[in-house]
PDB file of C-alpha atoms in Angstrom:
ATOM      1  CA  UNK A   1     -23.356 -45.959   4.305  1.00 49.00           C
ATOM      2  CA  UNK A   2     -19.989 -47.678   5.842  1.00 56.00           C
ATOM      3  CA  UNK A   3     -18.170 -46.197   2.249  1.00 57.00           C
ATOM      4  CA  UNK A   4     -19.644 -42.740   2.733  1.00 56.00           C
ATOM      5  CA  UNK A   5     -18.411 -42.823   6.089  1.00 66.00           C
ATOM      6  CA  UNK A   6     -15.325 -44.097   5.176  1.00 56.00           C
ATOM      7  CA  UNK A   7     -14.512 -41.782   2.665  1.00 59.00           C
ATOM      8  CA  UNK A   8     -15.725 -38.854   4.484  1.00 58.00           C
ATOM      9  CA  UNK A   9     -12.955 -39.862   7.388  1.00 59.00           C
ATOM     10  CA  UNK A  10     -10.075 -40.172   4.709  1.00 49.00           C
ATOM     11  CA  UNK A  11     -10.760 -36.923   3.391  1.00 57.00           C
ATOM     12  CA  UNK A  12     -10.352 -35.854   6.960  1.00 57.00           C
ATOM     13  CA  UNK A  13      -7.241 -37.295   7.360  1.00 57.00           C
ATOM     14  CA  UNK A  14      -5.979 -36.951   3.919  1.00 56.00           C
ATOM     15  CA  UNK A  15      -6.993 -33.630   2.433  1.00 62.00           C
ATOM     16  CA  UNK A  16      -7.225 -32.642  -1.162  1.00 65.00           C
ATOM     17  CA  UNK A  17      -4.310 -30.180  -1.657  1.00 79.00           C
ATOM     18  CA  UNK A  18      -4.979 -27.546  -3.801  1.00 84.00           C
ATOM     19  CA  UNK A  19      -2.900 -25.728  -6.048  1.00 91.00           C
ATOM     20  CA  UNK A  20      -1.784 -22.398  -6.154  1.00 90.00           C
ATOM     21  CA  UNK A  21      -3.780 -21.764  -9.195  1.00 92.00           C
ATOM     22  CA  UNK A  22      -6.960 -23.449  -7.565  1.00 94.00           C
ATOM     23  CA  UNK A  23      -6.676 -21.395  -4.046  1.00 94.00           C
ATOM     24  CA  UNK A  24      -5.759 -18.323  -5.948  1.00 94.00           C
ATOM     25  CA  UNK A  25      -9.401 -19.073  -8.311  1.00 95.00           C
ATOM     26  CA  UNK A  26     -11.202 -20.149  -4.872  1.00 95.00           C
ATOM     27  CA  UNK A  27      -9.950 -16.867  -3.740  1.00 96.00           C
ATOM     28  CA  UNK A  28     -11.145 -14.479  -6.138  1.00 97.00           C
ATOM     29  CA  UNK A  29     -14.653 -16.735  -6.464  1.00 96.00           C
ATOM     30  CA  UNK A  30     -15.448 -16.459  -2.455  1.00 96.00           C
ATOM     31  CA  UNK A  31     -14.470 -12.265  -2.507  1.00 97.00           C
ATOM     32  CA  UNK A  32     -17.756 -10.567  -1.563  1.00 96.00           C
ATOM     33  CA  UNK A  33     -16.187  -7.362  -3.094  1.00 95.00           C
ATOM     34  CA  UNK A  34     -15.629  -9.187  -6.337  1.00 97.00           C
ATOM     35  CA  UNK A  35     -18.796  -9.754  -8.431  1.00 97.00           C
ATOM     36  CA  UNK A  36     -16.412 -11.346 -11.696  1.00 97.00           C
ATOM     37  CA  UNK A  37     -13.672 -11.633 -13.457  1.00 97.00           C
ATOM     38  CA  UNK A  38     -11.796 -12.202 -16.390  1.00 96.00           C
ATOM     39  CA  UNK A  39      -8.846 -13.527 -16.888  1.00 95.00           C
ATOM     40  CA  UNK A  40      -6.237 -12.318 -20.195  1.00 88.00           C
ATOM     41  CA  UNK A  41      -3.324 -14.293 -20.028  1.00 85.00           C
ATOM     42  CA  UNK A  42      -1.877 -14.013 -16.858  1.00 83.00           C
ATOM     43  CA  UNK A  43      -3.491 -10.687 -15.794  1.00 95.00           C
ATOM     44  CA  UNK A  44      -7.350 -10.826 -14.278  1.00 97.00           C
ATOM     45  CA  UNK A  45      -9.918  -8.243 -14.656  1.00 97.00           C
ATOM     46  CA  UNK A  46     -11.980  -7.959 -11.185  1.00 97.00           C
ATOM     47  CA  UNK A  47     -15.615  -6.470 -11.014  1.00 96.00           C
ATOM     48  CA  UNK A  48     -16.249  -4.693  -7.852  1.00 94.00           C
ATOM     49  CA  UNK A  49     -19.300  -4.350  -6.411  1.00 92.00           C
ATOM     50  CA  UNK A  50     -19.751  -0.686  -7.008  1.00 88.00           C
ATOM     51  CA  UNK A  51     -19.034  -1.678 -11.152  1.00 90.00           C
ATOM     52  CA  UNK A  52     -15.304  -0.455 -10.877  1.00 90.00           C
ATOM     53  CA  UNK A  53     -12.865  -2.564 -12.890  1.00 93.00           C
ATOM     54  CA  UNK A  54      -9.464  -3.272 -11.136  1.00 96.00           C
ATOM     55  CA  UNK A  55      -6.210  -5.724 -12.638  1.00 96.00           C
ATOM     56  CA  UNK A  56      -4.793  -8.124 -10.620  1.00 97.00           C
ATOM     57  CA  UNK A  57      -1.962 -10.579 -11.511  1.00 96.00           C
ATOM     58  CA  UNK A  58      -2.462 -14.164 -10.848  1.00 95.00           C
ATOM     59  CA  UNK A  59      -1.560 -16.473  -8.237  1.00 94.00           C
ATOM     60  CA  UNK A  60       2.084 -15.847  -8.779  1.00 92.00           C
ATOM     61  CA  UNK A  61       2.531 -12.412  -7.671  1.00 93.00           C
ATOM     62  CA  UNK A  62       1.054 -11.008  -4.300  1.00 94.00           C
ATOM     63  CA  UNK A  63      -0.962  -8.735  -5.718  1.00 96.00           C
ATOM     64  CA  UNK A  64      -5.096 -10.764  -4.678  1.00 97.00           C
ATOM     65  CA  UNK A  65      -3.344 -10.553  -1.209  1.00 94.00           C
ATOM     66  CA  UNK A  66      -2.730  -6.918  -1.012  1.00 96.00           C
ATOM     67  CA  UNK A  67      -6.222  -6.065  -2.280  1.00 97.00           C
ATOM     68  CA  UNK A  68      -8.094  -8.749   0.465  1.00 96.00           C
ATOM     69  CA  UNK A  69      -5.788  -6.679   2.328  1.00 94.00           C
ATOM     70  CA  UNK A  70      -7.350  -3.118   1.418  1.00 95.00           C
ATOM     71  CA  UNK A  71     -10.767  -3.512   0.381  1.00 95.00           C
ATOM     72  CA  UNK A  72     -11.495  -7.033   3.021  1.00 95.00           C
ATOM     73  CA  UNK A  73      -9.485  -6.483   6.127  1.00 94.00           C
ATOM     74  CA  UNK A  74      -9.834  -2.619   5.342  1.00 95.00           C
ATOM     75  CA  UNK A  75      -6.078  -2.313   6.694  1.00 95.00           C
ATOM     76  CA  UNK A  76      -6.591   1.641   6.035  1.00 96.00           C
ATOM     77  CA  UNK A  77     -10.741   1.879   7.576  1.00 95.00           C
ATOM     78  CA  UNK A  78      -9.256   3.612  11.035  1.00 95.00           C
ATOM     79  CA  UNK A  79      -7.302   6.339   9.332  1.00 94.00           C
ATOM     80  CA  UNK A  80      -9.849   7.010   6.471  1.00 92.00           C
ATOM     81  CA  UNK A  81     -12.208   7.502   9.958  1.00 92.00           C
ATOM     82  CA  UNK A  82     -10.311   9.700  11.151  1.00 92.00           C
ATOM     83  CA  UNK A  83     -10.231  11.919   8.027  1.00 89.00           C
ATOM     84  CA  UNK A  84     -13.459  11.619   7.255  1.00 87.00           C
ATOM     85  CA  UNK A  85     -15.289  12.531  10.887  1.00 89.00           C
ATOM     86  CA  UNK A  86     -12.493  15.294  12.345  1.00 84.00           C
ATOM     87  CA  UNK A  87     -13.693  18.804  10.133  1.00 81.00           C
ATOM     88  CA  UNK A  88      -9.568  19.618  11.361  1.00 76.00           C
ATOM     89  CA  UNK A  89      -8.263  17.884   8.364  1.00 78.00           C
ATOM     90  CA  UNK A  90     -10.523  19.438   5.906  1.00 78.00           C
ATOM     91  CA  UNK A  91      -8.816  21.862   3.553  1.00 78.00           C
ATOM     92  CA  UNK A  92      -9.054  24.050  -0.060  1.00 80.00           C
ATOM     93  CA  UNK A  93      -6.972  21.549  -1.558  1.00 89.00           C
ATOM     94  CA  UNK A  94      -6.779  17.868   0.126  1.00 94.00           C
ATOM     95  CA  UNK A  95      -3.552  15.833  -1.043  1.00 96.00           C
ATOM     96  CA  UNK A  96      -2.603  11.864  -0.480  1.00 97.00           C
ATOM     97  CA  UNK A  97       0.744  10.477  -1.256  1.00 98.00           C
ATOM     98  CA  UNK A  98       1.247   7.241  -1.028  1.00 98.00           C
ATOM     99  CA  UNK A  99       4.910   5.971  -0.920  1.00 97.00           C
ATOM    100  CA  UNK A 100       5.358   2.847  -2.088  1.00 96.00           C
ATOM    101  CA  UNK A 101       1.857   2.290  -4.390  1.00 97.00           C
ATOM    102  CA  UNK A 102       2.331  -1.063  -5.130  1.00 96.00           C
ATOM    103  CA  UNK A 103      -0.555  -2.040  -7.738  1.00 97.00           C
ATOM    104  CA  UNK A 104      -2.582   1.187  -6.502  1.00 96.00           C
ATOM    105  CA  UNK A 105      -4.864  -0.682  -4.277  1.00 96.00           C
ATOM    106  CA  UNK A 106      -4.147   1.557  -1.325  1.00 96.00           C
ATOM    107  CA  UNK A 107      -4.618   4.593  -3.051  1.00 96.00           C
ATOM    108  CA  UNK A 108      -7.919   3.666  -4.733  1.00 95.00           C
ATOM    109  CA  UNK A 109      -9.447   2.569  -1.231  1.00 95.00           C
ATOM    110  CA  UNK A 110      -8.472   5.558   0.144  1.00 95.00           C
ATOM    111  CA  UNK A 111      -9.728   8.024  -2.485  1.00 93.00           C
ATOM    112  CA  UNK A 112     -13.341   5.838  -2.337  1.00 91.00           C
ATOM    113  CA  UNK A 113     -13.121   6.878   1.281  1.00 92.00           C
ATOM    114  CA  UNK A 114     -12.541  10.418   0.649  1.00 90.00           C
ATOM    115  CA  UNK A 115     -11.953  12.735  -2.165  1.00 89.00           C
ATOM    116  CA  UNK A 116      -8.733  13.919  -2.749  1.00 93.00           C
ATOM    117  CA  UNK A 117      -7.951  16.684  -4.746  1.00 94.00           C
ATOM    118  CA  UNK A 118      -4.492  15.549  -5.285  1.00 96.00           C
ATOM    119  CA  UNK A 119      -2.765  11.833  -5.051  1.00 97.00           C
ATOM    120  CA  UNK A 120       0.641  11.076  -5.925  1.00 98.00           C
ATOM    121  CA  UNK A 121       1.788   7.406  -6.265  1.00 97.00           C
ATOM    122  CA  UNK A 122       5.229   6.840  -5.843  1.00 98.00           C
ATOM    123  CA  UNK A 123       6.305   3.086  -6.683  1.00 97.00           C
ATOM    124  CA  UNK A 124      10.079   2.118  -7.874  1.00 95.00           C
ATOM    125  CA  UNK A 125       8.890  -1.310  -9.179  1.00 94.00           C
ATOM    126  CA  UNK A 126       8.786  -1.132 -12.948  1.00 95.00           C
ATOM    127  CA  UNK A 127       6.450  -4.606 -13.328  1.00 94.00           C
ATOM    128  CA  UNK A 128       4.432  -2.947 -10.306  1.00 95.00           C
ATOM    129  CA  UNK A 129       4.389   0.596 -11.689  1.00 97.00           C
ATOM    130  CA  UNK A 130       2.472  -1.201 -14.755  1.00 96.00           C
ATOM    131  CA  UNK A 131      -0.095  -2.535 -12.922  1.00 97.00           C
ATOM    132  CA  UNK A 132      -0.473   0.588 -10.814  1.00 97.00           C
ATOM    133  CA  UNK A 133      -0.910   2.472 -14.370  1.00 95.00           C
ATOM    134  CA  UNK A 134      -4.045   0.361 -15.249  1.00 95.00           C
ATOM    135  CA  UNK A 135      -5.788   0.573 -12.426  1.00 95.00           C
ATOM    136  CA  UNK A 136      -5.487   4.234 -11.859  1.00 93.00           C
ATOM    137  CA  UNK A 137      -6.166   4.207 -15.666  1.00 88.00           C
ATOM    138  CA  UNK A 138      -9.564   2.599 -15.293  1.00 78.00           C
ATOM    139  CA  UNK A 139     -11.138   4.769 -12.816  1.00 78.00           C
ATOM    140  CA  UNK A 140     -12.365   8.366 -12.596  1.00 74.00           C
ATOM    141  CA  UNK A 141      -9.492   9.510  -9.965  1.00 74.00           C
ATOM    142  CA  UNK A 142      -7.090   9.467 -12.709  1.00 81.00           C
ATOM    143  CA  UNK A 143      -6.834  13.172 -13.527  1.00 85.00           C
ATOM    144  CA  UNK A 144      -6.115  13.651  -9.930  1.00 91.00           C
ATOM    145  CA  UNK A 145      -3.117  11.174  -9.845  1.00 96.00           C
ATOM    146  CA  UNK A 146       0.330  11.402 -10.577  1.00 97.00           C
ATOM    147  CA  UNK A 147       2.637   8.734 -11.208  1.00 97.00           C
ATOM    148  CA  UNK A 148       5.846   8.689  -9.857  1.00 98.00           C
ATOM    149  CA  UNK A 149       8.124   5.946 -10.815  1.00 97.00           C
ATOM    150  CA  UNK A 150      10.829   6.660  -7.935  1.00 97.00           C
ATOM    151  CA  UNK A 151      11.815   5.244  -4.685  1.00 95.00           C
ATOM    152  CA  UNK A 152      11.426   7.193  -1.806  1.00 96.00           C
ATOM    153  CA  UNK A 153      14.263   8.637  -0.496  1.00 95.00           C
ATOM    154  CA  UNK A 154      15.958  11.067   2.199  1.00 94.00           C
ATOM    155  CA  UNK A 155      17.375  13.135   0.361  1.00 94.00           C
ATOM    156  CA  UNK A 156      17.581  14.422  -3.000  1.00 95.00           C
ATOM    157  CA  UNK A 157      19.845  12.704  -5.713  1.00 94.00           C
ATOM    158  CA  UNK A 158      19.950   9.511  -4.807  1.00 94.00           C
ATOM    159  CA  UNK A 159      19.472   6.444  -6.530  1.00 95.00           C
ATOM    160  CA  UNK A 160      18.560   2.513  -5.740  1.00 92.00           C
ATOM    161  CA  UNK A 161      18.293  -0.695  -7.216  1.00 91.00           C
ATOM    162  CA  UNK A 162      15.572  -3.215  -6.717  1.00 88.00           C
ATOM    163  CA  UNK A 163      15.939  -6.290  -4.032  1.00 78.00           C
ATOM    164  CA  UNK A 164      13.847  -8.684  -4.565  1.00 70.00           C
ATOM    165  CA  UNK A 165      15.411 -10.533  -1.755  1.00 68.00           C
ATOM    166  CA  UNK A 166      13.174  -8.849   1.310  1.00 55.00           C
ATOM    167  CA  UNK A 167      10.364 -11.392   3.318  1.00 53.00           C
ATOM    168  CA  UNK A 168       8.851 -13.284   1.030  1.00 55.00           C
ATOM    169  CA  UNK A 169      10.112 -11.984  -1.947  1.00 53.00           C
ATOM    170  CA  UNK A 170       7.309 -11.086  -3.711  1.00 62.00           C
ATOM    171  CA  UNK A 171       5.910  -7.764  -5.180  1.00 62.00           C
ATOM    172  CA  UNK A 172       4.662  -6.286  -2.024  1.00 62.00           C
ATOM    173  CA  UNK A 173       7.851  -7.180  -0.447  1.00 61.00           C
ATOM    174  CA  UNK A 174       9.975  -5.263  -3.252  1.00 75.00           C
ATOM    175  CA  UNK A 175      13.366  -3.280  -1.449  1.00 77.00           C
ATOM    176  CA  UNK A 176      15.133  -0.594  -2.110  1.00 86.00           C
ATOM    177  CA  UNK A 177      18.855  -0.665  -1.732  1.00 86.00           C
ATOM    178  CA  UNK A 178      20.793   2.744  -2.431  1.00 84.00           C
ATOM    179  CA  UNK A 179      23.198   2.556  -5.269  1.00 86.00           C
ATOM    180  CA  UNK A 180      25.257   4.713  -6.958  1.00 85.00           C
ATOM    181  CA  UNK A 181      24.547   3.720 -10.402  1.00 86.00           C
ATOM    182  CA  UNK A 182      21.340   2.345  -9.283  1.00 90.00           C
ATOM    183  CA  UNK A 183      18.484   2.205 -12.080  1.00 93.00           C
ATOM    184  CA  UNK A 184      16.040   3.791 -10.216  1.00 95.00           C
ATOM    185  CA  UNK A 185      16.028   7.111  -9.165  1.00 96.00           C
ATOM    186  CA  UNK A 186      14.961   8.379  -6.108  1.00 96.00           C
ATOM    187  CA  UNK A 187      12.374  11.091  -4.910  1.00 97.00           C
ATOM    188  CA  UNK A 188      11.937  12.821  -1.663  1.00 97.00           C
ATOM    189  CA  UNK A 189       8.953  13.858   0.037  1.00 98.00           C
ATOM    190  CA  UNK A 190      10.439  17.847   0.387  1.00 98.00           C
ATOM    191  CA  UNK A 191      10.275  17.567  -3.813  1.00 98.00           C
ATOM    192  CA  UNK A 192       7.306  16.783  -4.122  1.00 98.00           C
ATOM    193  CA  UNK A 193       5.422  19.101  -2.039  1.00 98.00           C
ATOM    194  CA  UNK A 194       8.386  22.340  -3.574  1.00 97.00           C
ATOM    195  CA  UNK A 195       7.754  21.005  -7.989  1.00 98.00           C
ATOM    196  CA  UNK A 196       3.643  20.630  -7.100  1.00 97.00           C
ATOM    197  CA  UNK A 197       3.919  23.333  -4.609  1.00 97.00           C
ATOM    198  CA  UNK A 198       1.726  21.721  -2.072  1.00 97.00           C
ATOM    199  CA  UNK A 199       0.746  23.913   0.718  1.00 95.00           C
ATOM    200  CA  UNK A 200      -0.204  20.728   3.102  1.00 96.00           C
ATOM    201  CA  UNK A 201      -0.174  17.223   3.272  1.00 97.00           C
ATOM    202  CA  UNK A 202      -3.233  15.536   4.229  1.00 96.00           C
ATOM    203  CA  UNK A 203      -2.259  12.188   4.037  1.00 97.00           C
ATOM    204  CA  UNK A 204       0.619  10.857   3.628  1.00 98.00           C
ATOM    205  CA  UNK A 205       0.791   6.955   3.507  1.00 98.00           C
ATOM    206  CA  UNK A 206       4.149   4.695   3.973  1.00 97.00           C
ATOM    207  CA  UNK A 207       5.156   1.504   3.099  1.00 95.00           C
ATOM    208  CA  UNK A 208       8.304   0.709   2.078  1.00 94.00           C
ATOM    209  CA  UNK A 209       9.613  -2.333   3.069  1.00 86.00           C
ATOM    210  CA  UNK A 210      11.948  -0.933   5.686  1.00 87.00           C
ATOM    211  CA  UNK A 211      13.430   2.135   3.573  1.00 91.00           C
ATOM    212  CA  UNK A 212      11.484   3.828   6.298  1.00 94.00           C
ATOM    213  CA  UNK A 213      14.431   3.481   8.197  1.00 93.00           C
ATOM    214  CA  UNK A 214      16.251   6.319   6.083  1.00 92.00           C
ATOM    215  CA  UNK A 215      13.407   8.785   5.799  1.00 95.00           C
ATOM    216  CA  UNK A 216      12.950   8.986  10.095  1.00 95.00           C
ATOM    217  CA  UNK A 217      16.495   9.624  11.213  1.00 89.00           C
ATOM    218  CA  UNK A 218      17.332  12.925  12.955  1.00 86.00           C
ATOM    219  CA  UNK A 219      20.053  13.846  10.230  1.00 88.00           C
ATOM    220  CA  UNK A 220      17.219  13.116   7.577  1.00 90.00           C
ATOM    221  CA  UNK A 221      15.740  16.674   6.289  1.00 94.00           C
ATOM    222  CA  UNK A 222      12.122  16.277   8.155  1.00 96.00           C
ATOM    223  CA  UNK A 223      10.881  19.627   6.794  1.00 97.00           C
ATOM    224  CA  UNK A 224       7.795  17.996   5.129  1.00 98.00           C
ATOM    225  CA  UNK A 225       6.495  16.956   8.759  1.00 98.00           C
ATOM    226  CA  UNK A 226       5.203  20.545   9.314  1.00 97.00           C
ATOM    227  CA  UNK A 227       2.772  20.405   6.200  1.00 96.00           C
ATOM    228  CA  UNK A 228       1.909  16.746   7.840  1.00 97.00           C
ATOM    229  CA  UNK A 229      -1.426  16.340   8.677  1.00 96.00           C
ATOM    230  CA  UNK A 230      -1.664  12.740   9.244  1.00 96.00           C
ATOM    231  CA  UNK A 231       0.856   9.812   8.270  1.00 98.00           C
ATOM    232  CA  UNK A 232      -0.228   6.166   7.881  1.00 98.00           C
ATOM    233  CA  UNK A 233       3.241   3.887   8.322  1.00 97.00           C
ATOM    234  CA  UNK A 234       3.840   0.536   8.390  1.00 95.00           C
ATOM    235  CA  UNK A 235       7.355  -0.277  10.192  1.00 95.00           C
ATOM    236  CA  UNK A 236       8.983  -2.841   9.795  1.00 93.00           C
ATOM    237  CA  UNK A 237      10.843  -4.563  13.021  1.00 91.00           C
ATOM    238  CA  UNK A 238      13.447  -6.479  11.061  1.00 89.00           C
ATOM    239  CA  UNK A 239      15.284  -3.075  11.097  1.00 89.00           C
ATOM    240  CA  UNK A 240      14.512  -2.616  15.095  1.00 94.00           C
ATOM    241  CA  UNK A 241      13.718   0.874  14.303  1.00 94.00           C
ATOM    242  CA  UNK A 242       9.523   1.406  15.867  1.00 96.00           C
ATOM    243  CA  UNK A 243      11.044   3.394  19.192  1.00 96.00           C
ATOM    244  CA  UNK A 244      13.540   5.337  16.856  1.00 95.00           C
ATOM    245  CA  UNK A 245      10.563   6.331  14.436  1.00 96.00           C
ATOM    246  CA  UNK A 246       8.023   6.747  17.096  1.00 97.00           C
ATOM    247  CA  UNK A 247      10.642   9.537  19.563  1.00 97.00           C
ATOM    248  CA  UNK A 248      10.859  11.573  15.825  1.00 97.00           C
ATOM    249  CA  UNK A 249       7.164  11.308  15.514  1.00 97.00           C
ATOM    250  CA  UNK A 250       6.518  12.250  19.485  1.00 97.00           C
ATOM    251  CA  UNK A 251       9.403  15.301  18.850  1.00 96.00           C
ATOM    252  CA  UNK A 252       7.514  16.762  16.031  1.00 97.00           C
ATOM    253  CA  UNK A 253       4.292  16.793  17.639  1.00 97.00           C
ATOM    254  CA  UNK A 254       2.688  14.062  16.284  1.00 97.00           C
ATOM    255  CA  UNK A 255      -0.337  11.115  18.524  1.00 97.00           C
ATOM    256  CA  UNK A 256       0.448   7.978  17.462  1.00 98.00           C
ATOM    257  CA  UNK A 257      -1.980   5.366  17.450  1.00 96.00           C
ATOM    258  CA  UNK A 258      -0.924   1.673  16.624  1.00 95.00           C
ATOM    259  CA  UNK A 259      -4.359  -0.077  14.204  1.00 94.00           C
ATOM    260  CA  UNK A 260      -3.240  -3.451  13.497  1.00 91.00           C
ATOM    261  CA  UNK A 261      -0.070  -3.905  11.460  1.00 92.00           C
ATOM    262  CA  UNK A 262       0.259   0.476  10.872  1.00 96.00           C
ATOM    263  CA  UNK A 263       0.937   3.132  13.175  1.00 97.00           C
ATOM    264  CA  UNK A 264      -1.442   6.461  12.408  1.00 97.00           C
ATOM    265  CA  UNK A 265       0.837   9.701  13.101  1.00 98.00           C
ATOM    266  CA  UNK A 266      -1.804  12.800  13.634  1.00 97.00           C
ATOM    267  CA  UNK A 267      -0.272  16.084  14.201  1.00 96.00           C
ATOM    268  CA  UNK A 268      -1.521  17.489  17.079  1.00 95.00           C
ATOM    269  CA  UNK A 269      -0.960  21.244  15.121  1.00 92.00           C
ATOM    270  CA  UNK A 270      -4.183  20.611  13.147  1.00 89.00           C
ATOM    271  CA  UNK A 271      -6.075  19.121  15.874  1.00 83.00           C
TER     272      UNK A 271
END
């Protein structure tokens, strides 16, 4: 009894330090939304709950933490109410970008929360983009998606290169810095909606690692704001640039609500 007690003291005082590869397992074991995986050299196959199949990287990329993010913490469950319990937003044709797609996590949550007609996934991360491809591949949303391989900029003809260098450094933490020779090129909102010749926005999600800063600046071309419904943005205060965003917002007739780490933008027009 004295070595039980013992040992059950030095294990309080000395814990057993997992690695990243053992949380990372523990992790995707103790999901309730994950039923199994599989694991193919370093990319997993995760079985939802509902039978879907999604492909996450392993415990050296970021991408277990963005979905505990989306389908655990339900980062997007406020605006997804919103759309789903105010008739306002309804319309013929019902359209989600989502700037800066990441794996596609986002994007899939959202579309299980509502059907879109249309969803366009813009992502300037090539190792990303990949990823994003699968998953969108493996569901039934994919003839409503297109895949846009582009950063997201504020105006037309511009083009970036990847900085890995931003928080963490990891893929959800992939910058943009504009470049003139840059090897990705960008894409701005006002394109989109003129080449698919989108009548309205209904949702239009934002993430971009503080690029945001570029797109919400009064000498930006803010044209696609009228065709806004609602926008979804996380800002990011290493750029000091909420108050900046939120008097464009408040000046083009958006309610802003702040839900956790995102700021909801509704537009009063279509209230």
């Amino acid at each position: 009894m004295k070595l039980k007690r013992l040992r059950k003291i030095y294990r309080a005082l000395f814990p057993i330090k997992l690695s990243g590869y053992q949380i990372f397992i523990n992790n995707l074991n103790t999901n309730k939304h994950i039923i199994d995986f599989k694991k193919v050299e370093n990319l997993y196959t995760l079985v939802l709950q509902n039978g879907k199949k999604l492909y996450c990287r392993d415990q050296n990329h970021s991408d277990y933490y963005v979905f505990n993010q989306m389908f655990s913490l339900e980062e997007y469950s406020t605006v997804s109410s919103v759309l789903n319990i105010n008739e306002e937003f309804d319309s013929k044709q019902s359209v989600l970008i989502d700037a800066g797609a990441n794996v596609g996590y986002a994007a899939i949550y959202l579309s299980q929360k509502k059907a879109f007609d249309k969803i366009f996934c813009i992502e300037p991360s090539k190792s990303n983009f990949e990823i994003l491809k699968k998953n969108v591949s493996s569901l039934n949303i994919a003839a409503n998606v297109t895949l846009l391989e582009n950063a997201l900029a504020a105006t037309e003809n511009e083009s970036f290169n990847i900085d890995n260098n931003f928080r963490d450094g990891k893929d959800w933490s992939i910058a943009t810095t504009q470049s003139e020779n840059g090897e990705v090129e960008g894409i701005t909102i006002n394109e989109i909606i003129k080449e698919y010749n989108l009548q309205e926005i209904t949702l239009l999600k934002i993430d971009i690692e503080g690029a945001e800063r570029f797109i919400f600046k009064e000498s930006a071309n803010l044209i696609f704001l009228e065709k806004t419904k609602i926008i979804v943005i996380e800002i990011h205060d290493e750029f000091n640039i909420r108050e900046d965003i939120y008097k464009i917002l408040k000046n083009n007739n958006f309610l802003l609500i702040e839900s956790g780490e995102v700021t909801i933008a509704i537009n009063k027009k279509f209230i």
